[in-house]
Every structure is written in C-alpha cells, then in structure tokens.
CSV table of C-alpha atoms in Angstrom, one decimal:
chain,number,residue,atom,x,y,z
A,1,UNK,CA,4.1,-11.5,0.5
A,2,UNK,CA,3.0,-14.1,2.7
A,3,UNK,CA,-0.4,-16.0,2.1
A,4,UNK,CA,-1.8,-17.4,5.6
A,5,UNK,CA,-1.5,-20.8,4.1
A,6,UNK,CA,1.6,-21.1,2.5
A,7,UNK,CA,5.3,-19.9,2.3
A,8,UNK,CA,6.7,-16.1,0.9
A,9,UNK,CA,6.5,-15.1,-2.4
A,10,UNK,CA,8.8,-13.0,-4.4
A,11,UNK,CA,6.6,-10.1,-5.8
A,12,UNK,CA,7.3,-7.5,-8.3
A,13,UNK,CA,6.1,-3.9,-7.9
A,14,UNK,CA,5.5,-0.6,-9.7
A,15,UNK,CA,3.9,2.5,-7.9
A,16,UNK,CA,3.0,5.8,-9.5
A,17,UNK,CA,2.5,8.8,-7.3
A,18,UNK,CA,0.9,12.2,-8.3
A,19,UNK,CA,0.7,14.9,-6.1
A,20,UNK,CA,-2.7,16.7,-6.7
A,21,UNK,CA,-2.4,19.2,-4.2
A,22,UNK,CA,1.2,19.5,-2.7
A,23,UNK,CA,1.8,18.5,0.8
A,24,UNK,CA,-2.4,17.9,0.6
A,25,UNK,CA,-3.5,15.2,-1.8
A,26,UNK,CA,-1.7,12.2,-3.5
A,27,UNK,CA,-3.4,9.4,-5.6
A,28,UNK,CA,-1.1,6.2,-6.3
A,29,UNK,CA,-1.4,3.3,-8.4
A,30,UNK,CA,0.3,0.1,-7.4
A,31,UNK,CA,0.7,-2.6,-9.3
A,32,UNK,CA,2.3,-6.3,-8.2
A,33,UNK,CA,2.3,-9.6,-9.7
A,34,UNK,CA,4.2,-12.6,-8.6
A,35,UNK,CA,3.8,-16.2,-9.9
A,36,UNK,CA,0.5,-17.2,-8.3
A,37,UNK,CA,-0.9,-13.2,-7.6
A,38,UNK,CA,-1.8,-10.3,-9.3
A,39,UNK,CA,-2.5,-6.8,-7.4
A,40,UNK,CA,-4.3,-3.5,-8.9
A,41,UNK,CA,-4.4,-1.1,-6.5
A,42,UNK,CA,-5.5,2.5,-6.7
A,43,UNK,CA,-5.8,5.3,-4.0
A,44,UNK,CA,-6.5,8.9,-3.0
A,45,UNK,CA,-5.2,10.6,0.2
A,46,UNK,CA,-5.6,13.7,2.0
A,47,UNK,CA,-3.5,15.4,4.5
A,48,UNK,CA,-4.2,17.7,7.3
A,49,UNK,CA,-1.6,18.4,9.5
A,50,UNK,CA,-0.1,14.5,10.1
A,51,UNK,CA,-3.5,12.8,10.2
A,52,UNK,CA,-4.5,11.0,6.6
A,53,UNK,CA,-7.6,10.3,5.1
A,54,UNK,CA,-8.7,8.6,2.0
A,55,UNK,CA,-9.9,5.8,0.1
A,56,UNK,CA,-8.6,3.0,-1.8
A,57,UNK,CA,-9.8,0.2,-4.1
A,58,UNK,CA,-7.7,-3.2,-5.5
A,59,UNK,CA,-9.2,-3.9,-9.5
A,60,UNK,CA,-8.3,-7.6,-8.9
A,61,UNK,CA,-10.3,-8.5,-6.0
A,62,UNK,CA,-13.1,-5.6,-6.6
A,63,UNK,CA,-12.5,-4.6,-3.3
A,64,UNK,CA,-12.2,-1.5,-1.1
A,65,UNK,CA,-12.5,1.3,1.7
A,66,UNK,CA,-11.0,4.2,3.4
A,67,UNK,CA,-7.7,4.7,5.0
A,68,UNK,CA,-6.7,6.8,7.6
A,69,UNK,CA,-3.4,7.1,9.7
A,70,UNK,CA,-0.9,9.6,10.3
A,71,UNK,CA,2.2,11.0,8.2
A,72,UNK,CA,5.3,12.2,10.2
A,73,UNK,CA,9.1,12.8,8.8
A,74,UNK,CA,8.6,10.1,6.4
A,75,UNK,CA,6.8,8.1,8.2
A,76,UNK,CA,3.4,6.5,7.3
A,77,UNK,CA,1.1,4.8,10.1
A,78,UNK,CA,-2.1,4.1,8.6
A,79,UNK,CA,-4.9,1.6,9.0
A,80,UNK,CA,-6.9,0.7,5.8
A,81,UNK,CA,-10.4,-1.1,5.9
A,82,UNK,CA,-12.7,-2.6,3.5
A,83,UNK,CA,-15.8,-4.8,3.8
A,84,UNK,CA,-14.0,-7.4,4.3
A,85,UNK,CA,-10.6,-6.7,5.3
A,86,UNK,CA,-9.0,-4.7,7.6
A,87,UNK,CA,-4.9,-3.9,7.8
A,88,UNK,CA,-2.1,-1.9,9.7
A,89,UNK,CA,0.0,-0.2,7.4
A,90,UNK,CA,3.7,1.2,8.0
A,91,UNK,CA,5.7,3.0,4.9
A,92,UNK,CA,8.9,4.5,5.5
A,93,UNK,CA,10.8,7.0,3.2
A,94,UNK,CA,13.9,8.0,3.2
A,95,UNK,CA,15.6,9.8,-0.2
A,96,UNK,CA,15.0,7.2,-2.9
A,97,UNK,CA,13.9,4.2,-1.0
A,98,UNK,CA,10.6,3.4,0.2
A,99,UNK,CA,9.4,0.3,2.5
A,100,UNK,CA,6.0,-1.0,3.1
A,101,UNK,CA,4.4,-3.6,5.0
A,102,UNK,CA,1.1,-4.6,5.4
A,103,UNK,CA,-0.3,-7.1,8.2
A,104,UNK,CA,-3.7,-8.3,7.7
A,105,UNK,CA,-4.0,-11.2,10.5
A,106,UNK,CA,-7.0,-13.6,9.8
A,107,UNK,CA,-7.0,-12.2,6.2
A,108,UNK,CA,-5.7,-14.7,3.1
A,109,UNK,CA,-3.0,-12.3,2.6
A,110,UNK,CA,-1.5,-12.1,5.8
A,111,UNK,CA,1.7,-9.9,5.3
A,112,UNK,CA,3.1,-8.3,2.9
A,113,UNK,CA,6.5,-6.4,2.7
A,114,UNK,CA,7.8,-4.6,-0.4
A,115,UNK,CA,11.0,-2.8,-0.9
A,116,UNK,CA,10.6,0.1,-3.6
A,117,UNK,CA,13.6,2.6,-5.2
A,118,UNK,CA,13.2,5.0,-7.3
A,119,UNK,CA,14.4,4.6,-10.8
A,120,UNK,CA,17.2,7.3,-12.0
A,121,UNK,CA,15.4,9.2,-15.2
C-alpha cells in the first residue's frame, strides 16, 4: 500500500468469502495490518447479470458506502464510495490467485495492491 505522503508498505492480508446466494450474493471480510496500518473491512454484493451492487464498511476508520461495478470471466471493475472517499477497484481471478488494487487519488491511501492465494486445506 502506498500512503500519499510516504513510501510502500508491506501489508498482510486475510479475506473470507461466503457465498449467500450462488452466482448472486457474496459478503467478505478483509482484514490487513502492516507496521504503521490496520484495515477491517466488511462487504455485501449482489449480482445481476455482470453489473454489482453492494455496500461496504472498514471497522477501523468507521467508514463506508456502496459499491457498484461489473463482474466478467474473473474480472472485477468496480467503483466503491463513501462520504469521504471515493475509489476504482480492479480484482482479477484466476484458479487460486487473486489480485486487487485499489486507487484512491487525493485520498491518504492512495493505492493499494494486494496479492492473495488460497491456502491448500
């Protein structure tokens, strides 16, 4: 992650999906921490067809909004807003591996880009 007044971070992340209604509804919980940040975030989404709609809300910060965006062949486009931020999302999947990245320009936390895979059970 990259704070708009200093260098990357290394951050560490766990997300929890649970698919409510298959191919419908998903809530996740996200949670990342690196030296100087902690993150709580929490979300619902719908899907009709490839467009998304939702809401989210970070614990940390006490802030959130609603999301909306599209969701084709494992791609994610989505822009999430708040009351005081506003974002451009892009998550890619592909089998186990999942990459996000946020850009938030005039926000404290300007990008952020995380690299998940899923743990073998």
């Amino acid at each position: 992650m990259k704070p708009s007044n200093g260098d990357w971070e290394k951050v560490r992340c766990k997300v929890a999906y649970n698919v409510t209604k298959p191919g419908k509804s998903i809530s996740l919980d996200l949670r990342c921490a690196s030296d100087a940040y902690k993150m709580s975030l929490s979300a619902n989404i719908n899907q009709n067809d490839t467009q998304l709609s939702g809401n989210w809300f970070e614990s940390e910060y006490r802030q959130g909004g609603k999301i909306t965006g599209t969701n084709s062949n494992g791609l994610i486009e989505a822009r999430i807003e708040g009351e005081t931020v506003a974002a451009l999302v892009t998550i890619r999947t592909k089998g186990d591996h999942q990459s996000f990245v946020m850009e938030a320009p005039g926000s404290w936390l300007s990008q952020v880009t995380i690299e998940l895979n899923k743990d073998a059970r």
